[in-house]
CSV table of C-alpha atoms in Angstrom, one decimal:
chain,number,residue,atom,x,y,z
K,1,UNK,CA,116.0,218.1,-48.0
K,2,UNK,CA,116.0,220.9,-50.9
K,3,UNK,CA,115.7,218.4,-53.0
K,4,UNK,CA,112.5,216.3,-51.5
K,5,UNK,CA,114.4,213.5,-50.6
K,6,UNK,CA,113.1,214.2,-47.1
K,7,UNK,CA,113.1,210.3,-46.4
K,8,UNK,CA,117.0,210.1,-47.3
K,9,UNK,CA,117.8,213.6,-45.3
K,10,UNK,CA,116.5,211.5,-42.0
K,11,UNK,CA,119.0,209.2,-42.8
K,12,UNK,CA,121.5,210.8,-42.7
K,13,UNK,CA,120.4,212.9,-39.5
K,14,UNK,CA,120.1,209.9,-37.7
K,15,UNK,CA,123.9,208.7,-37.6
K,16,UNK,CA,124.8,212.9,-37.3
K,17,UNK,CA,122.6,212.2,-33.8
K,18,UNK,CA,124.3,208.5,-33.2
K,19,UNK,CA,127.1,210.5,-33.3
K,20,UNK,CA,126.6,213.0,-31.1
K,21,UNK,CA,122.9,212.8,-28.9
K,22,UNK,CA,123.4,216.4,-27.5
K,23,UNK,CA,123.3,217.7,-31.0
K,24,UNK,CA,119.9,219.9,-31.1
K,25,UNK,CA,120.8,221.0,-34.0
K,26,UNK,CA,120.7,218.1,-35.6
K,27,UNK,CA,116.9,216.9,-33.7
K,28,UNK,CA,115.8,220.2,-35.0
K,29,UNK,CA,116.3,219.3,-38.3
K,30,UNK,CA,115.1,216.1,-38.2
K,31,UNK,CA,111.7,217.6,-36.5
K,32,UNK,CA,111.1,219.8,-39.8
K,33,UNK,CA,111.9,216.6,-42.2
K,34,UNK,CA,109.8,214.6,-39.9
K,35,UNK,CA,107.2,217.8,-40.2
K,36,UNK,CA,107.4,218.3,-44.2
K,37,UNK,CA,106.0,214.4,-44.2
K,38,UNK,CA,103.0,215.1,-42.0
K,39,UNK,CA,104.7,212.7,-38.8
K,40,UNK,CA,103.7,214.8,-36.8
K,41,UNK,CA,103.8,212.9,-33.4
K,42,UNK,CA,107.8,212.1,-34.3
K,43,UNK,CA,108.4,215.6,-35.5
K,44,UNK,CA,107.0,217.2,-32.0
K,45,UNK,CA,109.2,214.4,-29.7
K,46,UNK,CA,112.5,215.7,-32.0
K,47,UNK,CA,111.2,219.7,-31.6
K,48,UNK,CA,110.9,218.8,-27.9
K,49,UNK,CA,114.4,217.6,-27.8
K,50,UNK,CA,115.8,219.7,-29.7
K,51,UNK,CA,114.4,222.7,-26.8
K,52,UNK,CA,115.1,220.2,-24.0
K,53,UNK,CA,119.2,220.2,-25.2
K,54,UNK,CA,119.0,224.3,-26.0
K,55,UNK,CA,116.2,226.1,-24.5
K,56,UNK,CA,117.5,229.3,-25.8
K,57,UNK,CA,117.0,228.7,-29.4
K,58,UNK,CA,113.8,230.0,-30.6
K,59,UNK,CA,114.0,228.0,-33.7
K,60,UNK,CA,112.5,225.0,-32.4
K,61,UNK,CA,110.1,226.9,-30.7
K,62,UNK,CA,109.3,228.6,-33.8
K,63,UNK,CA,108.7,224.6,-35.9
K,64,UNK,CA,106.4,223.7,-33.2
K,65,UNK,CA,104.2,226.8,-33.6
K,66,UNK,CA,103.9,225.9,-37.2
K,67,UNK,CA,102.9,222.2,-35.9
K,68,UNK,CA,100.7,222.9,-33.3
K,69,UNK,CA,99.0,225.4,-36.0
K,70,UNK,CA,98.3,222.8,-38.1
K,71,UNK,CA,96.7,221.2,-35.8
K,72,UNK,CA,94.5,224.1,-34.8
K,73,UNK,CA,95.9,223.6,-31.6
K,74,UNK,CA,96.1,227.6,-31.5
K,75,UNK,CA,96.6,228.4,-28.1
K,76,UNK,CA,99.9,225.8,-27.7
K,77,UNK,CA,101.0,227.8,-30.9
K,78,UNK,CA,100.5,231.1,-29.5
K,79,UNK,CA,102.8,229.8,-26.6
K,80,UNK,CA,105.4,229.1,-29.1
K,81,UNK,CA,105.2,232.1,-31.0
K,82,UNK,CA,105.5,234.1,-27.4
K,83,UNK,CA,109.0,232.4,-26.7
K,84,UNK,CA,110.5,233.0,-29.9
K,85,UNK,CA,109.2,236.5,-30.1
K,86,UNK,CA,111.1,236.1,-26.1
K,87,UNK,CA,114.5,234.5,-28.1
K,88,UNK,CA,114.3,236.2,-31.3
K,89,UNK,CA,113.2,239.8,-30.7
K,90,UNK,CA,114.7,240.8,-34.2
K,91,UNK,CA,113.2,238.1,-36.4
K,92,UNK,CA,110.7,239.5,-38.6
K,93,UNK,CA,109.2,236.3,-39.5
K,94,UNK,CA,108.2,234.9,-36.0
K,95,UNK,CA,105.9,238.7,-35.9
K,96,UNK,CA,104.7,237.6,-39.4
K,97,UNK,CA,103.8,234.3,-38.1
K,98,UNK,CA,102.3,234.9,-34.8
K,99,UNK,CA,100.1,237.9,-36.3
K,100,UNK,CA,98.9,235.6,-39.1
K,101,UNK,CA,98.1,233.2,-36.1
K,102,UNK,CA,96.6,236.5,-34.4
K,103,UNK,CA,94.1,237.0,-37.3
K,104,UNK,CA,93.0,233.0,-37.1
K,105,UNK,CA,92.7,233.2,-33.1
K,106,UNK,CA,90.2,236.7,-34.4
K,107,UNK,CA,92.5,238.7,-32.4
K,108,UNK,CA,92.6,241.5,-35.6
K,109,UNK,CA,94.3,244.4,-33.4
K,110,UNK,CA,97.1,242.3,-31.7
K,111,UNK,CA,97.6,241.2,-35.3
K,112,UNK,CA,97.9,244.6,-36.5
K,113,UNK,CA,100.7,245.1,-34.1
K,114,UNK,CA,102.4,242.1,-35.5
K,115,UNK,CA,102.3,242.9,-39.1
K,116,UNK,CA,103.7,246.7,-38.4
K,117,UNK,CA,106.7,245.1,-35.7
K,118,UNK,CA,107.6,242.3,-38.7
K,119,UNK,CA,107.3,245.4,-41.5
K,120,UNK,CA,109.6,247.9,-39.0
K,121,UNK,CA,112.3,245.1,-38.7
K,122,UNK,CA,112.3,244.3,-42.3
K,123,UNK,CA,111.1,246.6,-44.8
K,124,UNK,CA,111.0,244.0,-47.6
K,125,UNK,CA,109.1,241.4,-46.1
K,126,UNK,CA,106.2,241.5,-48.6
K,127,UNK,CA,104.5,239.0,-46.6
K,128,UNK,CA,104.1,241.3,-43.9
K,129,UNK,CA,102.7,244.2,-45.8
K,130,UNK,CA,100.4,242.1,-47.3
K,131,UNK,CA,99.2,240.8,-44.4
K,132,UNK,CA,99.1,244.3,-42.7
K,133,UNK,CA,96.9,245.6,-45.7
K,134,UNK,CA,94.6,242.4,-45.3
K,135,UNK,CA,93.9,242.7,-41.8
K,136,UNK,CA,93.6,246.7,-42.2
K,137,UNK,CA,91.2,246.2,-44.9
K,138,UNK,CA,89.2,244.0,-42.8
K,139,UNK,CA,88.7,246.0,-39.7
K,140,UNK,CA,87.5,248.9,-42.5
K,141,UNK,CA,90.4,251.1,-42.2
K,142,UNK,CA,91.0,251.9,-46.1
K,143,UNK,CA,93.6,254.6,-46.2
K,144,UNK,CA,95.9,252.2,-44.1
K,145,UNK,CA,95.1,249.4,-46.3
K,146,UNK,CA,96.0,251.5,-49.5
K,147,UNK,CA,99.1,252.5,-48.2
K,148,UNK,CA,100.1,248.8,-47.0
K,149,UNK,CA,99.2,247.3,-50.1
K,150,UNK,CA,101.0,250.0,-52.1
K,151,UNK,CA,104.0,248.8,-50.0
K,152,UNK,CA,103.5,245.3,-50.7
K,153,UNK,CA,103.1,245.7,-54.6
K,154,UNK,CA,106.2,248.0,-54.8
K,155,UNK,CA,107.9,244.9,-53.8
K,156,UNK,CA,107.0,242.8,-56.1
K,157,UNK,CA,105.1,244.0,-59.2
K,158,UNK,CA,103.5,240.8,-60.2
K,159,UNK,CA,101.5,239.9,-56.8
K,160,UNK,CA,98.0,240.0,-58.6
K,161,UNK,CA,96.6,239.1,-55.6
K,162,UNK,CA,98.1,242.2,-53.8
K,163,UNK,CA,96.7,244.6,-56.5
K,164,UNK,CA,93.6,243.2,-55.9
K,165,UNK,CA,93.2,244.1,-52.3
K,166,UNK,CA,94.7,247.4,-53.3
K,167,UNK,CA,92.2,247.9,-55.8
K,168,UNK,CA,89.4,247.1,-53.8
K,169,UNK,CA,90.9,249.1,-50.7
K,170,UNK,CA,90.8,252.2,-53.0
K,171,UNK,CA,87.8,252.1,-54.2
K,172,UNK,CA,86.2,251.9,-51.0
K,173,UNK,CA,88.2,255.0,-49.8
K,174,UNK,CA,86.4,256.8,-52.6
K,175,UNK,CA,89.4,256.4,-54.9
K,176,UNK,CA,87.0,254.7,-57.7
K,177,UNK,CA,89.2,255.3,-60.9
K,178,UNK,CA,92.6,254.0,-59.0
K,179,UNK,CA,90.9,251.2,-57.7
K,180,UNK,CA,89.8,249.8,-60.7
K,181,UNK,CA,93.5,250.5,-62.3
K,182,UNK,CA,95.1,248.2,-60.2
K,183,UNK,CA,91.7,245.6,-60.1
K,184,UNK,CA,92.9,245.5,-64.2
K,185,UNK,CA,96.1,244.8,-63.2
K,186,UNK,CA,95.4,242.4,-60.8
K,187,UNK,CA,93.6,240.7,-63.5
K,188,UNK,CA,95.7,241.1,-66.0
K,189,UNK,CA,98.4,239.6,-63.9
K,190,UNK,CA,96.2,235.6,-63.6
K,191,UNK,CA,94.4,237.1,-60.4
K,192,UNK,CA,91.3,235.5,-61.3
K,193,UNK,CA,88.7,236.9,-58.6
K,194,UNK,CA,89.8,240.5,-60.1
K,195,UNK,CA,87.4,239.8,-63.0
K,196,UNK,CA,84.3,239.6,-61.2
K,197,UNK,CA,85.4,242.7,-59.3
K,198,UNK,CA,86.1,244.5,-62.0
K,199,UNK,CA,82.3,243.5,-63.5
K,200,UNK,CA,80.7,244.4,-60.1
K,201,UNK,CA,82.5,247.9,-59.5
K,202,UNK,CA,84.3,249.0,-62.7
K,203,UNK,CA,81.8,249.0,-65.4
């Protein structure tokens, strides 16, 4: 499946489930191949399975939420995001995802809670401090943006778009020359909304 031969990969995941039926696993797998071509109806009967045969992996749970967000169906996702958080209470990622599903259901201070749980767990999740810093700087709170952001591009140096919301979260916390420091090196690294920040606040 690395490879994009997604079709193939069912393929062969169909005579691994021949083989052996109680294999959920194996349905699990072919849910996400069946969910990387968009069939979606196919995908959900396989993640179904796949809990049906071994209710206490959160994995499938944890497809399906992707799924059902797709779909907008936001509350289903939510449920699914509840039961891996339930199975997998030391996966960053399912904290990552159900905050960012948090901040599409307008939820902002759940979400909040999320981002910080998935950043506690593991420190290097990038994703997870940039989301905390998004979400931060959206409820107004600048000095926890800053310092989230700060986290995020200490991680990886050439996230323009992370400099960018640090930028802009520093110079609305009064810190005008920083701010427009990193809004030059978010440009400078191909961010391209940068550039008209940089003409509206740094001139």
């Amino acid at each position: 499946m690395q490879e994009g031969k997604t079709r193939e990969a069912i393929e062969f995941i169909n005579k691994a489930i021949e083989k052996d039926d109680a294999n959920a696993d194996a349905f699990n797998l072919r849910g996400v191949a069946y969910y990387e071509l968009k069939e979606y109806p196919s995908a959900l009967l396989d993640f179904g399975q796949a809990i049906k045969l071994q209710p206490q992996s959160y994995r499938p749970y944890f497809n399906r939420a992707l799924l059902y967000t797709d779909e907008n169906r936001l509350d289903s996702a939510f449920a699914d995001y509840n039961k891996s958080a339930e199975l997998a209470p030391d996966t960053a990622d399912v904290f990552l995802n159900r905050g960012q599903l948090l901040v599409l259901m307008e939820k902002p201070t759940e979400a909040i809670a999320d981002f910080e749980k998935a950043t506690k767990l593991d420190d290097n999740n990038k994703q997870a401090w940039y989301n905390l810093g998004n979400t931060y700087y959206r409820n107004k709170d600048y000095k926890k943006a800053t310092l989230a952001f700060r986290q995020t591009v200490r991680l990886d140096a050439a996230y323009g778009k992370a400099f960018y919301g640090l930028g802009l979260a520093q110079w609305n916390d009064g810190e005008k020359d920083l701010g427009c420091t990193n809004l030059k090196q978010a440009s400078n690294l191909g961010y391209s909304d940068a550039a008209n920040a940089l003409a509206q606040f740094c001139q």
